[in-house]
Amino acid sequence: MLDFPLYYQLTRLYADYAAALDAGEWEKWPDFFVEDCVYKVMPRENYERGYPLATMAFESRGMLKDRIYGATETIFHDPYYQRHVVGAPRVLLAQDGRIESEASYAVFRTKPSQLTTVFNVGHYLDVIRQTPDGLKFESRLCIFDSELIPNSLIYPI
């Protein structure tokens, strides 16, 4: 469905996204998205039943910037590191400058002086748009498998 250079760009988008979050480069996160984007973190149960309720839901790059400001400037929490392990993206559809793809992910969390724990596991369901600045997420659904999540979902998945 995709030629190799375009598939390479797709895998770089996934890898660069995870690397920015793992490095705590939060200010880069909104730049992975087009202006009129959708970003949601939702339980698998809600997604499969067609329920719109999401744990996090943002509908523009501006809202993503607001979330980063809130997470870095106003929310007080125990510090922690995240580490994303993301599977190779599987292309579902590619046409008219858009790619629909999915990839499994696992996010691990490490707090200082504590053991690393599994924080969130699921899959991304993405719509990606080709732009003059490269591939950008038009929509990213982070569908997590567990019905329960820690009450400290602060940073992007």
XYZ file of N, CA, C and O in Angstrom:
628
model
N 0.806 -1.203 0.000
C 0.000 0.000 0.000
C 0.851 1.271 0.000
O 0.453 2.271 -0.559
N 2.012 1.231 0.665
C 2.908 2.389 0.707
C 4.241 1.982 0.099
O 4.694 0.859 0.293
N 4.884 2.924 -0.581
C 6.243 2.636 -1.032
C 7.173 2.750 0.177
O 6.801 3.262 1.240
N 8.390 2.251 0.023
C 9.296 2.200 1.165
C 9.601 3.578 1.759
O 9.565 3.726 2.987
N 9.900 4.605 0.958
C 10.196 5.911 1.575
C 9.036 6.444 2.430
O 9.267 7.006 3.498
N 7.807 6.244 1.991
C 6.665 6.719 2.775
C 6.481 5.873 4.033
O 6.184 6.402 5.106
N 6.667 4.562 3.915
C 6.561 3.713 5.110
C 7.664 4.070 6.107
O 7.426 4.090 7.317
N 8.846 4.388 5.612
C 9.929 4.815 6.497
C 9.547 6.101 7.231
O 9.784 6.239 8.436
N 8.931 7.051 6.532
C 8.460 8.279 7.175
C 7.441 7.961 8.270
O 7.441 8.582 9.337
N 6.573 7.007 7.988
C 5.567 6.601 8.975
C 6.225 6.019 10.225
O 5.880 6.401 11.346
N 7.189 5.126 10.030
C 7.858 4.539 11.196
C 8.658 5.588 11.957
O 8.735 5.535 13.185
N 9.239 6.557 11.250
C 9.950 7.651 11.920
C 8.998 8.508 12.746
O 9.340 8.952 13.844
N 7.792 8.752 12.237
C 6.804 9.515 12.994
C 6.515 8.818 14.320
O 6.535 9.447 15.378
N 6.263 7.519 14.265
C 6.000 6.755 15.491
C 7.207 6.780 16.429
O 7.056 6.991 17.643
N 8.402 6.550 15.892
C 9.607 6.502 16.718
C 9.937 7.876 17.310
O 10.280 7.985 18.500
N 9.825 8.924 16.512
C 10.137 10.272 17.003
C 9.142 10.722 18.063
O 9.504 11.394 19.035
N 7.870 10.361 17.880
C 6.829 10.668 18.867
C 7.194 10.041 20.214
O 7.222 10.719 21.244
N 7.496 8.743 20.202
C 7.831 8.046 21.448
C 9.109 8.614 22.065
O 9.178 8.812 23.286
N 10.109 8.897 21.240
C 11.375 9.424 21.756
C 11.189 10.785 22.420
O 11.777 11.055 23.471
N 10.375 11.650 21.839
C 10.131 12.970 22.431
C 9.452 12.834 23.794
O 9.835 13.514 24.756
N 8.463 11.951 23.883
C 7.779 11.766 25.164
C 8.705 11.126 26.191
O 8.715 11.526 27.360
N 9.488 10.137 25.777
C 10.405 9.484 26.713
C 11.473 10.445 27.231
O 11.932 10.316 28.362
N 11.860 11.414 26.406
C 12.868 12.391 26.809
C 12.274 13.556 27.600
O 13.003 14.446 28.041
N 10.967 13.546 27.778
C 10.323 14.639 28.495
C 10.327 15.932 27.707
O 10.222 17.013 28.284
N 10.397 15.839 26.398
C 10.375 17.025 25.537
C 8.922 17.361 25.197
O 8.482 17.271 24.054
N 8.199 17.746 26.223
C 6.739 17.920 26.126
C 6.345 18.994 25.126
O 5.305 18.884 24.482
N 7.170 20.035 24.987
C 6.842 21.116 24.077
C 6.805 20.649 22.623
O 6.181 21.292 21.780
N 7.433 19.524 22.312
C 7.417 18.988 20.938
C 6.129 18.227 20.623
O 5.801 18.045 19.457
N 5.435 17.758 21.643
C 4.281 16.884 21.440
C 3.231 17.480 20.495
O 2.833 16.815 19.534
N 2.776 18.721 20.685
C 1.747 19.250 19.770
C 2.199 19.328 18.313
O 1.378 19.254 17.400
N 3.496 19.441 18.069
C 4.002 19.565 16.706
C 3.878 18.275 15.896
O 4.072 18.297 14.682
N 3.558 17.178 16.542
C 3.336 15.922 15.823
C 1.938 15.870 15.197
O 1.615 14.921 14.494
N 1.112 16.898 15.459
C -0.282 16.898 15.039
C -0.578 18.062 14.099
O 0.053 19.112 14.192
N -1.578 17.877 13.241
C -2.092 18.988 12.444
C -2.885 19.906 13.375
O -3.225 19.527 14.499
N -3.183 21.100 12.905
C -3.879 22.084 13.745
C -5.245 21.582 14.219
O -5.615 21.738 15.375
N -6.026 21.009 13.330
C -7.398 20.565 13.648
C -7.416 19.071 13.957
O -8.107 18.297 13.328
N -6.660 18.684 14.967
C -6.466 17.269 15.297
C -7.439 16.777 16.368
O -8.149 17.565 16.993
N -7.413 15.471 16.565
C -8.127 14.817 17.666
C -7.138 13.898 18.364
O -6.396 13.159 17.701
N -7.088 13.979 19.691
C -6.259 13.082 20.496
C -7.120 12.594 21.645
O -7.668 13.403 22.402
N -7.248 11.272 21.758
C -8.048 10.696 22.843
C -7.318 9.523 23.463
O -6.656 8.753 22.775
N -7.462 9.398 24.770
C -7.026 8.233 25.516
C -8.301 7.624 26.074
O -9.033 8.287 26.813
N -8.584 6.381 25.676
C -9.861 5.793 26.081
C -9.724 4.300 26.350
O -8.869 3.633 25.765
N -10.576 3.771 27.232
C -10.534 2.333 27.496
C -11.076 1.529 26.316
O -11.976 1.975 25.601
N -10.517 0.369 26.150
C -10.917 -0.526 25.058
C -12.411 -0.827 25.102
O -13.076 -0.876 24.070
N -12.924 -1.036 26.294
C -14.343 -1.347 26.453
C -15.215 -0.250 25.841
O -16.165 -0.533 25.113
N -14.909 1.000 26.117
C -15.693 2.109 25.554
C -15.555 2.158 24.037
O -16.535 2.359 23.329
N -14.323 1.985 23.550
C -14.098 2.037 22.105
C -14.894 0.927 21.395
O -15.586 1.190 20.406
N -14.792 -0.282 21.900
C -15.464 -1.414 21.247
C -16.983 -1.317 21.301
O -17.674 -1.830 20.421
N -17.508 -0.672 22.308
C -18.968 -0.510 22.424
C -19.476 0.753 21.740
O -20.665 1.024 21.741
N -18.543 1.543 21.198
C -18.926 2.768 20.508
C -19.266 3.916 21.443
O -19.868 4.906 21.021
N -18.853 3.813 22.705
C -19.098 4.891 23.660
C -18.060 5.988 23.467
O -16.865 5.700 23.368
N -18.455 7.233 23.448
C -17.497 8.320 23.191
C -16.672 8.729 24.408
O -15.718 9.488 24.261
N -17.030 8.243 25.601
C -16.345 8.679 26.815
C -14.870 8.308 26.782
O -14.504 7.159 26.560
N -14.010 9.305 26.971
C -12.563 9.112 26.960
C -11.973 9.661 28.247
O -12.505 10.617 28.836
N -10.873 9.085 28.672
C -10.162 9.558 29.858
C -9.543 10.923 29.601
O -9.519 11.779 30.470
N -9.031 11.104 28.393
C -8.529 12.404 27.918
C -9.082 12.599 26.516
O -9.131 11.646 25.745
N -9.464 13.817 26.186
C -9.962 14.105 24.842
C -9.642 15.555 24.490
O -10.047 16.474 25.201
N -8.912 15.741 23.398
C -8.529 17.065 22.929
C -8.856 17.166 21.449
O -8.718 16.189 20.713
N -9.266 18.368 21.016
C -9.763 18.523 19.652
C -9.029 19.584 18.834
O -9.549 20.047 17.834
N -7.828 19.951 19.238
C -7.023 20.893 18.451
C -5.607 20.909 19.011
O -5.373 20.499 20.158
N -4.697 21.397 18.194
C -3.320 21.531 18.663
C -3.255 22.508 19.840
O -2.460 22.339 20.758
N -4.105 23.531 19.822
C -4.159 24.464 20.947
C -4.497 23.771 22.256
O -3.923 24.094 23.300
N -5.426 22.829 22.207
C -5.775 22.082 23.424
C -4.609 21.215 23.887
O -4.389 21.055 25.093
N -3.839 20.676 22.941
C -2.657 19.893 23.311
C -1.638 20.783 24.015
O -1.036 20.388 25.016
N -1.444 21.989 23.504
C -0.521 22.935 24.133
C -0.988 23.298 25.538
O -0.179 23.400 26.465
N -2.290 23.487 25.703
C -2.841 23.776 27.032
C -2.569 22.625 28.002
O -2.245 22.845 29.171
N -2.706 21.390 27.512
C -2.465 20.227 28.375
C -1.009 20.193 28.825
O -0.717 19.919 29.983
N -0.101 20.463 27.909
C 1.319 20.457 28.261
C 1.621 21.563 29.260
O 2.346 21.359 30.229
N 1.035 22.732 29.056
C 1.227 23.824 30.021
C 0.714 23.392 31.397
O 1.402 23.559 32.406
N -0.471 22.816 31.428
C -1.030 22.374 32.699
C -0.184 21.292 33.355
O 0.062 21.327 34.564
N 0.280 20.336 32.569
C 1.057 19.218 33.122
C 2.426 19.659 33.625
O 2.954 19.086 34.576
N 2.993 20.670 33.003
C 4.351 21.079 33.381
C 4.391 22.280 34.316
O 5.379 22.469 35.027
N 3.331 23.095 34.318
C 3.371 24.334 35.099
C 2.392 24.397 36.266
O 2.584 25.198 37.171
N 1.336 23.604 36.234
C 0.321 23.759 37.274
C 0.010 22.500 38.068
O -0.496 22.597 39.179
N 0.277 21.330 37.536
C -0.034 20.079 38.233
C 1.174 19.663 39.057
O 2.284 19.579 38.539
N 0.951 19.408 40.329
C 2.014 18.926 41.194
C 1.828 17.434 41.398
O 0.747 16.970 41.746
N 2.906 16.678 41.140
C 2.838 15.219 41.248
C 4.239 14.686 41.495
O 5.235 15.384 41.309
N 4.305 13.424 41.919
C 5.594 12.768 42.061
C 6.236 12.673 40.684
O 5.569 12.290 39.721
N 7.504 13.007 40.583
C 8.153 12.911 39.270
C 8.269 11.456 38.820
O 8.396 10.549 39.641
N 8.203 11.255 37.527
C 8.411 9.919 36.966
C 8.871 10.021 35.526
O 8.726 11.046 34.877
N 9.446 8.940 35.070
C 9.897 8.820 33.690
C 8.983 7.839 32.980
O 8.483 6.895 33.582
N 8.792 8.067 31.696
C 8.033 7.131 30.874
C 8.972 6.506 29.852
O 9.925 7.137 29.412
N 8.664 5.292 29.458
C 9.383 4.636 28.367
C 8.352 3.921 27.499
O 7.603 3.081 27.978
N 8.285 4.326 26.244
C 7.350 3.741 25.277
C 8.023 2.630 24.479
O 9.132 2.819 23.987
N 7.340 1.529 24.347
C 7.745 0.466 23.437
C 6.598 0.347 22.438
O 5.468 0.036 22.816
N 6.890 0.654 21.173
C 5.846 0.740 20.157
C 6.148 -0.269 19.049
O 7.267 -0.321 18.527
N 5.136 -1.049 18.699
C 5.287 -2.002 17.613
C 5.312 -1.313 16.259
O 4.988 -0.132 16.134
N 5.694 -2.057 15.256
C 5.720 -1.517 13.898
C 4.309 -1.147 13.466
O 3.359 -1.904 13.714
N 4.134 0.007 12.838
C 2.790 0.396 12.402
C 2.278 -0.528 11.295
O 3.035 -0.933 10.412
N 1.023 -0.866 11.413
C 0.339 -1.676 10.405
C -0.592 -0.749 9.635
O -1.486 -0.127 10.217
N -0.368 -0.625 8.346
C -1.166 0.267 7.511
C -2.501 -0.396 7.203
O -2.554 -1.523 6.709
N -3.578 0.311 7.504
C -4.924 -0.196 7.244
C -5.478 0.342 5.935
O -6.213 -0.341 5.235
N -5.131 1.599 5.634
C -5.620 2.247 4.418
C -4.699 3.417 4.091
O -4.264 4.127 5.001
N -4.429 3.599 2.823
C -3.629 4.749 2.392
C -4.221 5.270 1.095
O -4.268 4.551 0.093
N -4.704 6.510 1.143
C -5.248 7.138 -0.066
C -5.418 8.626 0.159
O -5.617 9.079 1.287
N -5.320 9.370 -0.929
C -5.576 10.818 -0.922
C -4.760 11.568 0.133
O -5.272 12.468 0.793
N -3.492 11.189 0.311
C -2.629 11.908 1.246
C -2.898 11.590 2.712
O -2.408 12.300 3.586
N -3.663 10.540 2.968
C -3.957 10.142 4.355
C -3.604 8.675 4.532
O -3.777 7.864 3.627
N -3.144 8.356 5.719
C -2.809 6.984 6.084
C -3.574 6.644 7.348
O -3.541 7.399 8.322
N -4.272 5.526 7.332
C -4.872 4.982 8.544
C -3.995 3.816 8.970
O -3.715 2.919 8.172
N -3.543 3.856 10.216
C -2.640 2.810 10.702
C -2.890 2.546 12.177
O -3.577 3.310 12.861
N -2.302 1.447 12.634
C -2.396 1.092 14.050
C -1.079 0.469 14.485
O -0.324 -0.048 13.663
N -0.817 0.550 15.777
C 0.376 -0.067 16.353
C 0.115 -0.337 17.826
O -0.533 0.465 18.512
N 0.625 -1.449 18.305
C 0.545 -1.752 19.732
C 1.570 -0.917 20.481
O 2.616 -0.551 19.929
N 1.260 -0.616 21.738
C 2.211 0.123 22.572
C 2.176 -0.402 23.992
O 1.171 -0.973 24.446
N 3.276 -0.203 24.688
C 3.364 -0.413 26.134
C 4.133 0.771 26.692
O 5.153 1.177 26.130
N 3.616 1.350 27.751
C 4.289 2.464 28.411
C 4.656 2.005 29.816
O 3.788 1.534 30.569
N 5.930 2.131 30.131
C 6.430 1.792 31.456
C 6.708 3.075 32.210
O 7.046 4.097 31.608
N 6.543 3.025 33.523
C 6.770 4.214 34.345
C 7.785 3.876 35.427
O 7.689 2.836 36.074
N 8.723 4.790 35.614
C 9.721 4.637 36.658
C 9.730 5.893 37.511
O 9.944 6.994 37.007
N 9.473 5.707 38.794
C 9.599 6.796 39.760
C 10.963 6.656 40.434
O 11.442 5.536 40.630
N 11.586 7.784 40.780
C 12.890 7.695 41.450
C 12.826 6.785 42.677
O 11.852 6.809 43.440
N 13.825 5.946 42.828
C 13.971 5.030 43.970
C 12.873 3.968 44.030
O 12.596 3.438 45.106
N 12.216 3.697 42.903
C 11.193 2.645 42.866
C 11.433 1.756 41.652
O 12.108 2.142 40.703
N 10.835 0.581 41.689
C 10.918 -0.313 40.545
C 10.072 0.209 39.392
O 9.065 0.884 39.600
N 10.458 -0.133 38.205
C 9.682 0.208 37.024
C 8.410 -0.625 36.996
O 8.423 -1.806 37.327
N 7.305 0.006 36.603
C 6.023 -0.693 36.513
C 5.413 -0.491 35.129
O 5.733 0.467 34.430
N 4.543 -1.413 34.758
C 3.784 -1.238 33.528
C 2.730 -0.185 33.819
O 1.948 -0.313 34.759
N 2.709 0.863 33.028
C 1.807 1.983 33.268
C 0.550 1.908 32.406
O -0.563 2.112 32.882
N 0.727 1.632 31.102
C -0.418 1.629 30.199
C -0.066 0.772 28.987
O 1.022 0.919 28.432
N -0.989 -0.088 28.591
C -0.772 -0.970 27.443
C -2.013 -0.935 26.565
O -3.140 -0.932 27.067
N -1.799 -0.872 25.259
C -2.934 -0.855 24.349
C -2.476 -0.734 22.920
O -1.419 -1.241 22.554
N -3.275 -0.018 22.131
C -2.871 0.215 20.743
C -3.307 1.602 20.301
O -4.275 2.159 20.802
N -2.504 2.142 19.389
C -2.821 3.400 18.750
C -3.657 3.106 17.509
O -3.369 2.174 16.771
N -4.659 3.898 17.283
C -5.427 3.870 16.048
C -5.335 5.276 15.480
O -5.845 6.229 16.076
N -4.633 5.413 14.351
C -4.234 6.729 13.863
C -4.747 7.030 12.466
O -4.877 6.128 11.635
N -4.984 8.321 12.240
C -5.153 8.864 10.896
C -4.042 9.893 10.761
O -3.904 10.799 11.591
N -3.241 9.725 9.722
C -2.057 10.544 9.518
C -2.197 11.251 8.181
O -2.616 10.645 7.192
N -1.863 12.515 8.170
C -1.993 13.323 6.962
C -0.611 13.724 6.459
O 0.260 14.101 7.247
N -0.432 13.649 5.147
C 0.788 14.166 4.534
C 0.655 15.684 4.454
O -0.342 16.193 3.952
N 1.655 16.393 4.971
C 1.653 17.858 4.961
C 2.976 18.331 4.370
O 3.924 17.545 4.241
N 3.086 19.610 4.046
C 4.380 20.134 3.577
C 5.501 19.958 4.608
O 6.670 19.925 4.259
N 5.133 19.833 5.884
C 6.122 19.635 6.952
C 6.336 18.169 7.286
O 6.902 17.847 8.333
N 5.835 17.266 6.447
C 5.979 15.834 6.704
C 4.676 15.245 7.219
O 3.629 15.890 7.226
N 4.743 14.003 7.668
C 3.560 13.326 8.188
C 3.199 13.875 9.565
O 4.068 14.103 10.408
N 1.898 14.086 9.767
C 1.377 14.585 11.050
C 0.126 13.794 11.403
O -0.628 13.370 10.527
N -0.101 13.655 12.692
C -1.319 12.983 13.151
C -2.514 13.911 12.977
O -2.510 15.042 13.451
N -3.522 13.419 12.307
C -4.810 14.103 12.225
C -5.686 13.634 13.381
O -6.434 14.407 13.959
N -5.560 12.363 13.688
C -6.309 11.765 14.787
C -5.451 10.675 15.406
O -4.836 9.883 14.693
N -5.387 10.659 16.731
C -4.683 9.590 17.441
C -5.561 9.140 18.590
O -5.848 9.903 19.513
N -6.020 7.894 18.514
C -6.739 7.270 19.610
C -5.776 6.328 20.312
O -5.195 5.447 19.673
N -5.610 6.514 21.595
C -4.792 5.627 22.426
C -5.795 4.767 23.185
O -6.420 5.235 24.138
N -5.967 3.564 22.727
C -6.998 2.678 23.279
C -6.300 1.701 24.220
O -5.582 0.801 23.769
N -6.501 1.897 25.525
C -5.796 1.055 26.491
C -6.641 -0.159 26.856
O -7.867 -0.116 26.854
N -5.944 -1.275 27.139
C -6.612 -2.561 27.321
C -7.289 -2.727 28.675
O -8.332 -3.354 28.772
N -6.714 -2.203 29.720
C -7.250 -2.396 31.060
C -8.468 -1.511 31.299
O -8.575 -0.422 30.741
N -9.358 -1.988 32.128
C -10.494 -1.141 32.507
C -10.092 -0.148 33.583
O -10.804 0.822 33.841
N -8.955 -0.378 34.201
C -8.473 0.495 35.268
C -7.148 1.115 34.851
O -6.319 0.472 34.207
N -6.953 2.364 35.223
C -5.669 3.018 35.010
C -5.304 3.753 36.297
O -6.173 4.086 37.100
N -4.000 3.994 36.507
C -3.624 4.777 37.687
C -4.276 6.157 37.630
O -4.550 6.684 36.543
N -4.516 6.746 38.773
C -5.164 8.048 38.804
C -4.202 9.172 38.467
O -4.521 10.328 38.637
N -3.057 8.825 37.949
C -2.047 9.838 37.654
C -1.693 9.858 36.165
O -0.539 9.906 35.807
N -2.677 9.827 35.322
C -2.430 9.954 33.881
C -2.231 11.440 33.601
O -3.191 12.186 33.467
N -0.984 11.839 33.567
C -0.643 13.250 33.448
C -0.103 13.577 32.070
O -0.546 14.513 31.423
N 0.849 12.789 31.616
C 1.532 13.043 30.355
C 0.868 12.256 29.220
O 0.193 11.270 29.455
N 1.122 12.671 27.993
C 0.565 11.948 26.845
C 1.045 10.499 26.793
O 2.144 10.182 27.277
N 0.245 9.671 26.185
C 0.581 8.262 25.977
C 1.220 8.120 24.605
O 0.743 8.621 23.637
